[in-house]
Structure formats: C-alpha cells, structure tokens
Amino acid sequence: MDGAGVRTLAGLVRCEGGIVASLVEWARVVSGGLIDEVVYLTRADAVDVLTKFLAGQLSADDFSDWAEAVHGLDTIGVEEDFDDLLLQFLFEISTPELFWEVNEDVGRRWLGRMRRSM
C-alpha cells in the first residue's frame, strides 16, 4: 500500500479530516481486499474519537459506522497487548442492537475504561 493509502487509513482510525461516510468509503477503496494490517488503532486513538463523540462532533450513528469500519477492515489492526479491550470497544460501539444504544453514558464509560488502561 502506498503512503496515500496509509494516510487514508490513519485518517479513518483517528476519525479526522471529513465526514465519516467519506472516510469509510475511501478506506475501503484503498484497502481493496488487502489483508495485511498497515495501521493500528491504539487506546490513544480510541480516547480521541470518544472525546469527539462526547463533544458532539460525531453523531451516534457516525460513531457506530466508524467503529464498524475500523473493526471490519483487515488493513486496520489494534494495539498489541490491548486487543481484547479495543476489539470489545469496537464490537460494542458498532453493534448497538446487540448491546445498548450508543449515547453519552456509553461514551463516558468507555472513555473511563480506556483512560484507566493507559
């Protein structure tokens, strides 16, 4: 994958630089069926995205869509030694129908868990 592709995936992981739907679409395009992890979601990235959600910069739907894309792309991995925590976070946020509605309380709970793990 070229540098532009890596930057696109990193932008999605950090949820920066645009509308979530566009970030997801571009990340899927550059991933193009690749299975090698080239970018990793860290606890710090999760804290940043949770902070954006709690500040109202992301809707609950956008937050869930972001988590689903990050969780689903094979080109995005998670921080080593914290994979259980990060994968559970992504799974719960991306599937509110299985857990609970994504709202401020859920965001605060996850933000606390992430910060305590750092």
Coordinates of C-alpha atoms in Angstrom, one line a residue:
M1 CA 0.0 0.0 0.0
D2 CA 1.3 3.4 -0.9
G3 CA 1.7 6.4 1.5
A4 CA -1.6 8.0 0.5
G5 CA -3.4 4.8 1.3
V6 CA -1.8 4.5 4.7
R7 CA -2.7 8.2 5.4
T8 CA -6.3 7.5 4.4
L9 CA -6.5 4.5 6.8
A10 CA -4.8 6.6 9.6
G11 CA -7.4 9.3 9.0
L12 CA -10.2 6.9 9.5
V13 CA -8.6 5.4 12.6
R14 CA -8.3 8.9 14.1
C15 CA -11.7 9.9 12.6
E16 CA -10.2 13.1 11.2
G17 CA -10.5 15.1 8.1
G18 CA -14.1 14.8 7.0
I19 CA -17.4 13.1 7.1
V20 CA -17.4 9.6 8.5
A21 CA -19.1 8.1 5.5
S22 CA -16.4 9.6 3.2
L23 CA -13.6 8.4 5.4
V24 CA -15.1 4.9 5.4
E25 CA -15.6 4.9 1.7
W26 CA -12.0 6.0 1.0
A27 CA -10.6 3.5 3.5
R28 CA -12.5 0.6 1.8
V29 CA -11.2 1.7 -1.6
V30 CA -7.6 1.9 -0.5
S31 CA -7.9 -1.4 1.4
G32 CA -9.2 -3.0 -1.8
G33 CA -9.2 -6.6 -0.5
L34 CA -5.8 -6.4 1.2
I35 CA -5.4 -8.5 4.3
D36 CA -2.2 -7.1 5.8
E37 CA -2.5 -4.7 8.7
V38 CA -0.8 -1.4 7.9
V39 CA -2.4 0.9 10.5
Y40 CA -3.3 0.2 14.1
L41 CA -6.0 1.6 16.4
T42 CA -4.4 2.5 19.8
R43 CA -6.0 3.3 23.1
A44 CA -5.0 7.0 22.5
D45 CA -6.8 6.9 19.2
A46 CA -9.9 5.5 20.9
V47 CA -9.7 8.2 23.5
D48 CA -9.5 10.9 20.8
V49 CA -12.6 9.5 18.9
L50 CA -14.5 9.1 22.2
T51 CA -13.7 12.7 23.0
K52 CA -15.0 13.8 19.6
F53 CA -18.2 11.9 20.2
L54 CA -18.7 13.3 23.7
A55 CA -18.1 16.8 22.4
G56 CA -20.8 16.4 19.8
Q57 CA -18.5 16.3 16.8
L58 CA -19.8 12.8 15.9
S59 CA -23.4 11.6 16.0
A60 CA -24.1 8.2 17.5
D61 CA -24.7 6.8 14.0
D62 CA -21.4 8.1 12.7
F63 CA -19.6 6.8 15.8
S64 CA -21.1 3.3 15.2
D65 CA -20.3 3.5 11.5
W66 CA -16.7 4.4 12.3
A67 CA -16.4 1.5 14.7
E68 CA -17.8 -0.9 12.2
A69 CA -15.4 0.2 9.5
V70 CA -12.3 0.1 11.8
H71 CA -13.4 -3.3 13.1
G72 CA -14.1 -4.7 9.7
L73 CA -11.2 -3.7 7.6
D74 CA -8.3 -6.2 7.6
T75 CA -5.8 -3.4 6.9
I76 CA -6.5 -2.0 10.3
G77 CA -5.3 -3.8 13.4
V78 CA -5.3 -2.9 17.1
E79 CA -2.7 -2.0 19.6
E80 CA -0.8 -5.1 20.7
D81 CA -1.4 -6.3 24.3
F82 CA -4.7 -4.3 24.4
D83 CA -6.5 -6.2 21.6
D84 CA -9.2 -7.6 23.9
L85 CA -10.1 -4.2 25.2
L86 CA -10.0 -2.4 21.8
L87 CA -11.9 -5.2 20.0
Q88 CA -14.6 -5.3 22.6
F89 CA -14.9 -1.5 22.3
L90 CA -15.3 -1.6 18.5
F91 CA -17.7 -4.5 18.7
E92 CA -20.0 -2.9 21.3
I93 CA -20.0 0.5 19.6
S94 CA -20.5 -1.0 16.1
T95 CA -23.4 -3.2 17.2
P96 CA -25.7 -1.2 19.5
E97 CA -28.6 -3.6 18.6
L98 CA -26.7 -6.3 20.5
F99 CA -25.6 -4.2 23.5
W100 CA -27.1 -0.8 24.2
E101 CA -27.8 2.4 22.5
V102 CA -24.7 4.5 21.8
N103 CA -25.1 7.5 23.9
E104 CA -23.2 9.9 26.2
D105 CA -23.3 7.4 29.1
V106 CA -21.8 4.6 27.0
G107 CA -19.2 7.1 25.7
R108 CA -18.2 8.2 29.2
R109 CA -18.0 4.6 30.4
W110 CA -15.7 3.6 27.5
L111 CA -13.6 6.8 27.9
G112 CA -13.0 5.9 31.6
R113 CA -12.0 2.3 30.7
M114 CA -9.6 3.5 28.0
R115 CA -8.0 6.1 30.3
R116 CA -7.6 3.6 33.1
S117 CA -5.8 1.2 30.8
M118 CA -3.2 3.8 29.9

